[in-house]
Coordinates of C-alpha atoms and ligand atoms in Angstrom, one line a residue:
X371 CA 7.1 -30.8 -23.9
X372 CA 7.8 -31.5 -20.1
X373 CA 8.9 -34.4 -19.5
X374 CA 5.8 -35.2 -16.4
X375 CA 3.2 -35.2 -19.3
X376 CA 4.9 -38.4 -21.0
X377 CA 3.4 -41.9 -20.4
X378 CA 5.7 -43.6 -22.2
X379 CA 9.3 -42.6 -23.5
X380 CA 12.1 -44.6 -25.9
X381 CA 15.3 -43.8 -25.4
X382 CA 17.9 -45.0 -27.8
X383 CA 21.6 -45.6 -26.6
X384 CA 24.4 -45.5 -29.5
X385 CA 27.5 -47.7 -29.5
X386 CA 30.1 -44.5 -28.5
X387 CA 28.2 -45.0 -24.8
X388 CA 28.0 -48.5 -24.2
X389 CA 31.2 -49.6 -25.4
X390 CA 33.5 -45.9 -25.8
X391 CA 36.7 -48.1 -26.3
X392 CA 35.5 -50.9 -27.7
X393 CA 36.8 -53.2 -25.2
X394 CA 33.8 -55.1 -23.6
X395 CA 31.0 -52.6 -21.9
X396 CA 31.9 -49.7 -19.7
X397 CA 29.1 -48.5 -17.3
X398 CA 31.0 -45.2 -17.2
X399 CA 28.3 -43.9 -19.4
X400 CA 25.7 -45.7 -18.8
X401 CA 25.2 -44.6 -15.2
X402 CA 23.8 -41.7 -16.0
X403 CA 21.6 -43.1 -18.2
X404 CA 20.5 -45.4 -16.2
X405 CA 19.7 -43.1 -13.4
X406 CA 17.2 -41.1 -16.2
X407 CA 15.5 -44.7 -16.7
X408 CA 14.8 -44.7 -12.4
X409 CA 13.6 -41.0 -12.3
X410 CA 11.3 -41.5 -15.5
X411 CA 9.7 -44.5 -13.6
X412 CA 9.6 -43.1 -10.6
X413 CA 7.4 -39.8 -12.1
X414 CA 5.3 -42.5 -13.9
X415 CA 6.1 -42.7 -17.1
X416 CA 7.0 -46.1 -18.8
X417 CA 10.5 -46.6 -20.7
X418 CA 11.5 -48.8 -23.8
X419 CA 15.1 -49.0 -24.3
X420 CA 16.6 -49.3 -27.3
X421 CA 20.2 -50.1 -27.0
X422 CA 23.2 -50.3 -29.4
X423 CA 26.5 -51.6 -28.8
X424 CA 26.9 -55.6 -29.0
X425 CA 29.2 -55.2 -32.1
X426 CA 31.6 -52.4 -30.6
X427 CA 31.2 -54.7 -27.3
X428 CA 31.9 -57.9 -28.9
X429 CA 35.0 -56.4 -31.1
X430 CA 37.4 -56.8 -28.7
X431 CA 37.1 -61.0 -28.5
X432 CA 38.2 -61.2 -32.1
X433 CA 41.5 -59.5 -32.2
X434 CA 43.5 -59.5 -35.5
X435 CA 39.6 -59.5 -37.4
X436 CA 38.4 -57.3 -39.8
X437 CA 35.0 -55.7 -38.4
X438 CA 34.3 -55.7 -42.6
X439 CA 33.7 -59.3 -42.5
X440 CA 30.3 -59.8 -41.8
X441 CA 30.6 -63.2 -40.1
X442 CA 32.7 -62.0 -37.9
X443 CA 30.5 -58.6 -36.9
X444 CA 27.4 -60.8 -36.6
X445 CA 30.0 -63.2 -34.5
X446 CA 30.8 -59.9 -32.5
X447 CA 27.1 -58.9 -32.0
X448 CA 27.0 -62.2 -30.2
X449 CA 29.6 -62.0 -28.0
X450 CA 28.8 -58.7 -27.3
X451 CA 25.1 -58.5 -26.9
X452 CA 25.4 -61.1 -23.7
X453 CA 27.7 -58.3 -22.1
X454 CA 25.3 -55.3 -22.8
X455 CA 22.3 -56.5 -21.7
X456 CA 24.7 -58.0 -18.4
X457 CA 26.0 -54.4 -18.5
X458 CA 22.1 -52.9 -18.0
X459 CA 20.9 -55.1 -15.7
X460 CA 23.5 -54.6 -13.2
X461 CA 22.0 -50.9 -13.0
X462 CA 18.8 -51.2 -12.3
X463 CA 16.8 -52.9 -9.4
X464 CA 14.2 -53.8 -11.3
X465 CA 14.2 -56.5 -14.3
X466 CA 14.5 -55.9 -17.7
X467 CA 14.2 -58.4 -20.8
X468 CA 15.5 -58.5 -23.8
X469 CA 14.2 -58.0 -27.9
X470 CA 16.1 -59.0 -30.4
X471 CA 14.3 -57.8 -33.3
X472 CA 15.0 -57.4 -37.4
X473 CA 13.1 -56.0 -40.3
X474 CA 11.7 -59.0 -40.8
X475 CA 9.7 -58.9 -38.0
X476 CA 8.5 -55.5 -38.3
X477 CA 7.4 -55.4 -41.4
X478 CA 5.2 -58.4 -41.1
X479 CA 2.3 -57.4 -39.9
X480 CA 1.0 -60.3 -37.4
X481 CA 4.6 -60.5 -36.1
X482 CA 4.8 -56.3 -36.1
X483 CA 1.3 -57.2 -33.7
X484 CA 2.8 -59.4 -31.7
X485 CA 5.8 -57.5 -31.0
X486 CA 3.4 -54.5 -29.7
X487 CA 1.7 -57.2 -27.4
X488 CA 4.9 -58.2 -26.1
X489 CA 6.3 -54.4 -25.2
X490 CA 2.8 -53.2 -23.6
X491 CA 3.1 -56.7 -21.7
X492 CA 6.5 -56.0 -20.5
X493 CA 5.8 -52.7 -19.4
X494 CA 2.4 -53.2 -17.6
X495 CA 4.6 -55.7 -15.4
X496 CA 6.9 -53.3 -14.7
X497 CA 9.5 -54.8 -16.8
X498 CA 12.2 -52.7 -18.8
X499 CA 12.3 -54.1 -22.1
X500 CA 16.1 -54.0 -24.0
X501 CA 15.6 -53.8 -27.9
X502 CA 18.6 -54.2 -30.0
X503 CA 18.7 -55.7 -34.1
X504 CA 18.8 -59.2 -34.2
X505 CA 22.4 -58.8 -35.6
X506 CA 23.0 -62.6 -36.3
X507 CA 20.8 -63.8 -38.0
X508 CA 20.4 -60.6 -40.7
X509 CA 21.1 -60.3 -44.2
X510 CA 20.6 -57.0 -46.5
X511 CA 17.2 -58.1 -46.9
X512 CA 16.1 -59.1 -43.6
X513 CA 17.6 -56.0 -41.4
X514 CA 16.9 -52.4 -40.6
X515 CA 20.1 -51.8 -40.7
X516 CA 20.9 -49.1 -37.8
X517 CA 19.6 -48.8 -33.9
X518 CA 18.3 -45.1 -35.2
X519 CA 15.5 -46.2 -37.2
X520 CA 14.9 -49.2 -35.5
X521 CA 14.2 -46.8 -31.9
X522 CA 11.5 -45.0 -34.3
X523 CA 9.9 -48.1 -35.5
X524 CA 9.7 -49.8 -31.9
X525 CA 8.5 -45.9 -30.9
X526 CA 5.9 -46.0 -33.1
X527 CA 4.8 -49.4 -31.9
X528 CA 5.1 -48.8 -28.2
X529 CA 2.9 -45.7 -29.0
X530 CA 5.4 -43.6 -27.5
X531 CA 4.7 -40.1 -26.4
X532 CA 9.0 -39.3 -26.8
X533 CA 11.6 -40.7 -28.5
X534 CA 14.8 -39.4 -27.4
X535 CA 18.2 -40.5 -29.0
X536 CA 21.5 -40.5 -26.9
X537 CA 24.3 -40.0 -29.0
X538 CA 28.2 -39.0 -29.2
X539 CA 27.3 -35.5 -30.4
X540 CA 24.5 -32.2 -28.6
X541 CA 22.3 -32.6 -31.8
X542 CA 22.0 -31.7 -35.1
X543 CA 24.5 -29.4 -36.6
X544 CA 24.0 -27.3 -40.0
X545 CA 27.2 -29.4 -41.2
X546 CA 29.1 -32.0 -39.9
X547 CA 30.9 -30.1 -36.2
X548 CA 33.8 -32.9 -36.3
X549 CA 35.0 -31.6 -39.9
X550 CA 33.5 -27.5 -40.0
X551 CA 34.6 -25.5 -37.1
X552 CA 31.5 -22.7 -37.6
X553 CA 29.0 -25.3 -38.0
X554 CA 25.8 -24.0 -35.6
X555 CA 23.4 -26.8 -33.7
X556 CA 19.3 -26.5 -34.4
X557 CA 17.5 -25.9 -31.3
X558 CA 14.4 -26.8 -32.9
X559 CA 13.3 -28.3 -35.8
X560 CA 10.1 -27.7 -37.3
X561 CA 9.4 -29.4 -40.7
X562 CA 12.2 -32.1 -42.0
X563 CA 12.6 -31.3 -45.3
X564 CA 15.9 -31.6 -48.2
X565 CA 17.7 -29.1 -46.4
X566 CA 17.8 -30.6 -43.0
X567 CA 18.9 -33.9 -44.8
X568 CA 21.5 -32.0 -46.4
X569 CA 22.9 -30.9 -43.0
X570 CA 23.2 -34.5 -42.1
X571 CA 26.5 -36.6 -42.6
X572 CA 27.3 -39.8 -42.0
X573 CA 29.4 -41.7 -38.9
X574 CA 32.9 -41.2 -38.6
X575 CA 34.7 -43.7 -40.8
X576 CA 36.3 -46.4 -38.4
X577 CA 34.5 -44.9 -35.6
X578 CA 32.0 -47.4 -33.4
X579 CA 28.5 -45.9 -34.7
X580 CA 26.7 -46.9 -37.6
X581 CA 24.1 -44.3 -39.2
X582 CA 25.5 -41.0 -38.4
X583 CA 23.1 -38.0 -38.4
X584 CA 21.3 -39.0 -41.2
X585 CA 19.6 -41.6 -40.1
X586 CA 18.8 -39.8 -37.2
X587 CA 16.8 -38.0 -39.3
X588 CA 15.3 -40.7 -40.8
X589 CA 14.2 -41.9 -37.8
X590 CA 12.7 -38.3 -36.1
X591 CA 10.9 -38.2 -40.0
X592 CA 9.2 -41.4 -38.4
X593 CA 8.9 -40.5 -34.8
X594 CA 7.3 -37.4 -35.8
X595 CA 4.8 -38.3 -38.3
X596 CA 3.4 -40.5 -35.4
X597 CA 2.9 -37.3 -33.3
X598 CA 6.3 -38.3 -31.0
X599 CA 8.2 -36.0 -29.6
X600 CA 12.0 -36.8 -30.7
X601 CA 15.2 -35.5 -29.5
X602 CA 18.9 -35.6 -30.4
X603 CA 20.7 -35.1 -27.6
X604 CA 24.6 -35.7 -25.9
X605 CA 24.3 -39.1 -23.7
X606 CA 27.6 -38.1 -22.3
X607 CA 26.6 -35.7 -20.0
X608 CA 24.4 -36.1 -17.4
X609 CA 23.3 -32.7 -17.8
X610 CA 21.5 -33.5 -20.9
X611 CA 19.4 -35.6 -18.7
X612 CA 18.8 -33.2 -16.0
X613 CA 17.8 -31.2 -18.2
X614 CA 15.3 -33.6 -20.0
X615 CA 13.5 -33.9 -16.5
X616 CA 13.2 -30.5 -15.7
X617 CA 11.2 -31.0 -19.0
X618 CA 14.0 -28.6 -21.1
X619 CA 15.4 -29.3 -24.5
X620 CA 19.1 -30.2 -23.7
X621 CA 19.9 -31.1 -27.9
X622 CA 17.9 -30.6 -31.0
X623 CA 14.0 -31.2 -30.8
X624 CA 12.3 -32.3 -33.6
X625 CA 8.3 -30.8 -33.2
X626 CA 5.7 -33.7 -33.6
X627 CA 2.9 -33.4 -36.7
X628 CA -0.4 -31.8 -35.3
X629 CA -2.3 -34.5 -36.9
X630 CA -0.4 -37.8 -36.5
X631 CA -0.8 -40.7 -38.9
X632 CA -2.8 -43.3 -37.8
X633 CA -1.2 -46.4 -36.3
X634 CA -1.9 -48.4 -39.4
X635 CA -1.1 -46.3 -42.1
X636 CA 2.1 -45.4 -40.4
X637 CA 3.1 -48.7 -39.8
X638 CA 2.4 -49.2 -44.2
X639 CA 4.4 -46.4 -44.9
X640 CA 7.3 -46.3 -42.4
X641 CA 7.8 -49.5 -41.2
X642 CA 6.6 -52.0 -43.8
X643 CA 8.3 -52.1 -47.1
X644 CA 7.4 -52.5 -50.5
X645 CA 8.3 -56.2 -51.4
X646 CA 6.9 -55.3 -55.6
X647 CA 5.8 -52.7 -57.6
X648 CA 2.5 -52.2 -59.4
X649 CA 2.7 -49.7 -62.2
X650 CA -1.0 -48.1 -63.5
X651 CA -1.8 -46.4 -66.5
X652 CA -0.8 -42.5 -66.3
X653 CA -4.8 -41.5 -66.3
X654 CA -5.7 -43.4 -62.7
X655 CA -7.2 -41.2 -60.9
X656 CA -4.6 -40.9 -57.8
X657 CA -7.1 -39.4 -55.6
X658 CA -9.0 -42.3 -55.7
X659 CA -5.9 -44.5 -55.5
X660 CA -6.4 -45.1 -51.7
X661 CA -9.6 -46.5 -52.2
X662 CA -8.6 -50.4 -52.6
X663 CA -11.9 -50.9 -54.7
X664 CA -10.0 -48.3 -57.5
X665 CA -7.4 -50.8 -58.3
X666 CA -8.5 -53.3 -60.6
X667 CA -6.2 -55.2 -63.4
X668 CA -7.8 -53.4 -65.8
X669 CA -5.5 -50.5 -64.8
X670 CA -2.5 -52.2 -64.6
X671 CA 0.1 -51.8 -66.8
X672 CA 2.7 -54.0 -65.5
X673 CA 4.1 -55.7 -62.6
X674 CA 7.2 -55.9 -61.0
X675 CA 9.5 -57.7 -58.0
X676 CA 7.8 -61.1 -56.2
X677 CA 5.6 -60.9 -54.2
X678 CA 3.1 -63.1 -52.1
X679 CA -0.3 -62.8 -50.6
X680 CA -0.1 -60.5 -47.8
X681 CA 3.3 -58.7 -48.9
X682 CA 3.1 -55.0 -48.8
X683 CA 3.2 -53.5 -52.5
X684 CA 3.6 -50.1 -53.9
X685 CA 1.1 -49.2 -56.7
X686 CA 3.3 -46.0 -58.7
X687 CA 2.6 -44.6 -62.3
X688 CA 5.1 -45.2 -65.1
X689 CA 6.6 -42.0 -64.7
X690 CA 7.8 -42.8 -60.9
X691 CA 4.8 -41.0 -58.9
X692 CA 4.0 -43.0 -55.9
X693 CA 0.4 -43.5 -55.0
X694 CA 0.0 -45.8 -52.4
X695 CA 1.6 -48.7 -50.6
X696 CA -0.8 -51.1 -49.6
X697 CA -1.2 -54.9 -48.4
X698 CA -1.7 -57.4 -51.7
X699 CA -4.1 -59.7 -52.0
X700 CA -2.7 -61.4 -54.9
X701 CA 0.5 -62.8 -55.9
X702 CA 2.8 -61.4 -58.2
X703 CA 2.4 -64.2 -60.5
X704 CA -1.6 -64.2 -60.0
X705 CA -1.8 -61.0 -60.7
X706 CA 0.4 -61.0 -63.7
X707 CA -1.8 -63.5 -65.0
X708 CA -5.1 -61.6 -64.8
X709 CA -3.2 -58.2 -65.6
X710 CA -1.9 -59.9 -69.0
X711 CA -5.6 -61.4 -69.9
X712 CA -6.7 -60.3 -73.2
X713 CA -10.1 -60.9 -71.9
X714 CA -11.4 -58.2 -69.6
X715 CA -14.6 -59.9 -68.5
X716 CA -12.6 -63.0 -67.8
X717 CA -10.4 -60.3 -65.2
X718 CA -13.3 -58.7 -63.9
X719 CA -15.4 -62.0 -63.4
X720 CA -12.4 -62.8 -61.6
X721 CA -12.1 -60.0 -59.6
X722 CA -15.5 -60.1 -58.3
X723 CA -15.1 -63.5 -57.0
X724 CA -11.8 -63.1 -55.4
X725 CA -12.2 -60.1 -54.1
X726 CA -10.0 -56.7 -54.8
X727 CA -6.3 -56.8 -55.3
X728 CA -5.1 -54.3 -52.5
X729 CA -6.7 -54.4 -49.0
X730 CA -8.4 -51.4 -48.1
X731 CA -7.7 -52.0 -44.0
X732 CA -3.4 -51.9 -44.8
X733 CA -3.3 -48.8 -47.0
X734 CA -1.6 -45.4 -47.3
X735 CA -2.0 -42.7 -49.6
X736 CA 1.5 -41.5 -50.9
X737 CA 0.3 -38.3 -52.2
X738 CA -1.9 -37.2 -49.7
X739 CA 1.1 -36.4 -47.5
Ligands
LIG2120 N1 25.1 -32.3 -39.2 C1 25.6 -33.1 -38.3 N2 25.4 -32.8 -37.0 C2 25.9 -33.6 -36.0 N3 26.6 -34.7 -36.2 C3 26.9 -35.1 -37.5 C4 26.4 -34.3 -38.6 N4 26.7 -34.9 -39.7 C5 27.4 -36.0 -39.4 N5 27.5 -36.1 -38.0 C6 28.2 -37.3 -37.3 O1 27.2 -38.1 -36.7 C7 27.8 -38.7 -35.6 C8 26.8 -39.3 -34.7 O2 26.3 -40.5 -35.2 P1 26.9 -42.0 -34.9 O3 28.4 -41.9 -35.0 O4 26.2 -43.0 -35.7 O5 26.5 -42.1 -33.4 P2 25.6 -43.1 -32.5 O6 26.5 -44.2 -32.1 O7 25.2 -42.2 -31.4 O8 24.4 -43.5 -33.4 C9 28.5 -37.5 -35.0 O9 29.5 -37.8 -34.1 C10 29.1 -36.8 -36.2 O10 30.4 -37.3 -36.5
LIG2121 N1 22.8 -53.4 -33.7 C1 24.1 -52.8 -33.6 C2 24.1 -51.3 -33.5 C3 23.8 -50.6 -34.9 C4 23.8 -49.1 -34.7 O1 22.9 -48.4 -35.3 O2 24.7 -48.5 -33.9 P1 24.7 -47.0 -33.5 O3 24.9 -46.1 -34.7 O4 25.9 -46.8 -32.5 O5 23.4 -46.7 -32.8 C5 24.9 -53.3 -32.4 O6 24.3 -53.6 -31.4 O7 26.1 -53.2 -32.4

C-alpha cells in the first residue's frame, strides 16, 4: 500500500474543505491538499482531482434563497464552480483543466471512451485535470448525483491504482460519531458487505455535503472491484496526508479485490445503467446467461422500460434474480415485436439475420459475482 508504488491516484475533495463556511472558497484547507497533489507528482505518480464544492461555494451569491430550489442550486453550482476551480489553480504552478461531467456521459459508452482519452491526455501533458458533476445542466435522470461515486467512476476510468476520499470525518465509524459518542472507526475493511452499509449514515441535514458515508461506500464497492485501493480519510489535517506519503493508512482503507473486474465489464455493471428490463422464463439457464448467443426471444417473457439500440439493459427472471446487464442490440419496441410473435420461425429467421439481441463485447454476469 505505499504510496511510491502508485502511478496514478484520485483524490476526491468534499464541500466541508473547499467552501467550510459557505461563503465563496477558502484555501485554508486546501493548502494542504494541495501540497499532497506537488509531493505525489514530484515522486511520480499522476493525480486526477475530483473536487466538490461549487454549490456550497456559489450559496453565498443568492442570499435569502432556498438551497431546496433546484434552479437556484444549479444557479449556485455556477457561480461557484468559476471560484473553485480559480481557488485550485492559484495553488499550484502547474496548470490544470477542468471536467465537468454527468451520468450521461459516463454511461454512454463512446462518450465514457472519450472521457478516458481526454484524462490520460491531460495527464501525459502534465496537466492536473479538475472533475466536478456538470451541476447545471442535470436532471434526476441525467446525474450521478454525489462527488463520491462520481471519484470512483472517473477512478475506474483513469485506471487508478488509489482512490482516496478527503472528507469532514477520520473514516468510517461503526455508527454515525456525530450522533453515538462510543462509535469505533475501521482501520481496515476487507469485504463490503450489509453490515458495513448498515454502519453508514447519511450527511448532516443542512450541513454542506451531499452523500454522507453511505455513498462513500458505494463508491469504495466500485473502486475496489476495479482492484483500487480506496481510502476514507480526514482532509482537515495535514497529517492525514503525511501520513498517506509515508505510505501509512491515516483513515479507513478499503482492501482492493485480488482479481479485479475487467475494464469493460466494470464499466457495464458500475457505471452504466440499466435503461429497461428484460424478463426470461424461470428455466434460462443463468450460467449461460453471459453468453449473448443464449438470449434469444424465444426466452423472453416480457419487456419492460424504453430502450434504444445501444442502451445498456438488464436481462432478470420474473422472480427478481438478476442475470446480466448487457449492451442491446434491439429496441424496446423491436424487440417487443419479435418477443410477442406467435410465430417462432418468423423470430428466429429474424434473429439470424439481425444478429443476437445482447452484445457479447458489453456484458456482465450478475451472478457470477
Ligand atoms: N458510520 C459513519 N462514519 C462516519 N461518518 C458518518 C457515518 N454515518 C454518517 N456519517 C456522516 O457522514 C459525514 C461525511 O459525509 P459528507 O457530509 O457527505 O461529507 P463530504 O462533503 O466529505 O462528502 C460525516 O461528517 C458524518 O456526519
Ligand atoms: N457537485 C456538487 C458536489 C456534490 C457532492 O457530492 O458534495 P460532497 O458530498 O461534499 O462531496 C458541487 O460541486 O457542489
Amino acid at each position: 500500500m505505499s504510496h511510491p508504488n502508485w502511478k496514478r491516484v484520485v483524490i476526491k475533495v468534499g464541500s466541508a474543505l473547499i467552501s467550510p463556511n459557505q461563503q465563496g472558497c477558502s484555501s485554508h484547507y486546501l493548502l494542504s491538499i494541495a501540497q499532497f497533489i506537488v509531493r505525489c507528482r514530484a515522486n511520480g505518480t499522476q493525480v486526477v482531482l475530483v473536487s466538490s464544492g461549487s454549490v456550497a461555494a456559489g450559496a453565498h451569491l443568492f442570499p435569502e434563497q432556498e438551497k431546496t430550489n433546484i434552479a437556484v442550486k444549479k444557479a449556485m453550482a455556477a457561480a461557484g464552480q468559476t471560484e473553485m476551480i480559480a481557488t485550485w489553480d492559484r495553488l499550484f504552478d502547474f496548470p490544470s483543466a477542468q471536467m465537468l461531467l454527468t451520468h450521461a456521459d459516463l454511461r454512454d459508452r463512446e462518450r465514457y471512451v472519450s472521457i478516458r482519452e481526454t484524462i490520460f491526455s491531460l495527464l501525459d501533458n502534465n496537466i492536473l485535470p479538475i472533475v466536478n458533476e456538470n451541476d447545471t445542466v442535470t436532471t434526476d435522470k441525467l446525474k450521478v448525483g454525489d462527488n463520491d461515486n462520481l471519484s470512483a467512476m472517473v477512478a475506474s476510468a483513469a485506471e487508478a491504482d488509489a482512490l482516496i476520499i478527503c472528507s469532514d470525518i477520520d473514516g468510517l465509524y461503526d455508527k454515525n460519531p456525530h450522533e453515538f459518542d462510543d462509535a469505533k472507526m475501521l482501520k481496515s475493511v476487507e469485504t463490503i458487505d450489509q453490515s458495513i452499509y448498515d454502519m453508514a449514515g447519511g450527511a448532516v441535514k443542512g450541513g454542506v455535503g451531499t452523500g454522507g458515508m453511505r455513498t462513500k461506500i458505494e463508491a469504495a464497492e466500485k473502486a475496489v472491484s476495479h482492484g483500487i485501493d480506496t481510502y476514507i480519510i480526514n482532509g482537515f489535517t495535514e497529517l492525514s496526508f503525511n501520513m498517506l506519503l509515508a505510505g501509512e493508512n491515516p483513515g479507513t482503507h478499503f482492501k482492493p479485490h485480488a482479481k479485479p473486474m475487467q475494464e469493460n465489464v466494470h464499466w457495464m455493471r458500475h457505471t452504466s445503467n440499466a435503461q429497461g428490463e428484460v424478463i426470461v422464463e424461470g428455466d434460462f439457464d443463468a450460467s449461460l446467461a453471459g453468453d449473448a448467443e443464449q438470449l434469444t426471444s424465444s426466452e423472453i417473457i416480457d419487456v419492460k422500460g424504453e430502450f434504444s439500440v445501444g442502451d445498456t439493459i438488464l436481462v432478470r427472471k420474473e422472480d427478481g434474480t438478476k442475470l446480466v446487464k448487457a449492451k442491446s442490440n434491439y429496441s424496446s419496441c423491436l424487440l417487443n415485436f419479435i418477443a410477442n410473435q406467435e410465430n417462432d420461425d418468423f423470430a428466429h429467421e429474424f434473429e439470424e439475420k439481425t444478429g443476437p439481441i445482447i452484445s457479447d463485447q458489453h456484458i456482465a454476469n450478475l451472478e457470477k459475482e
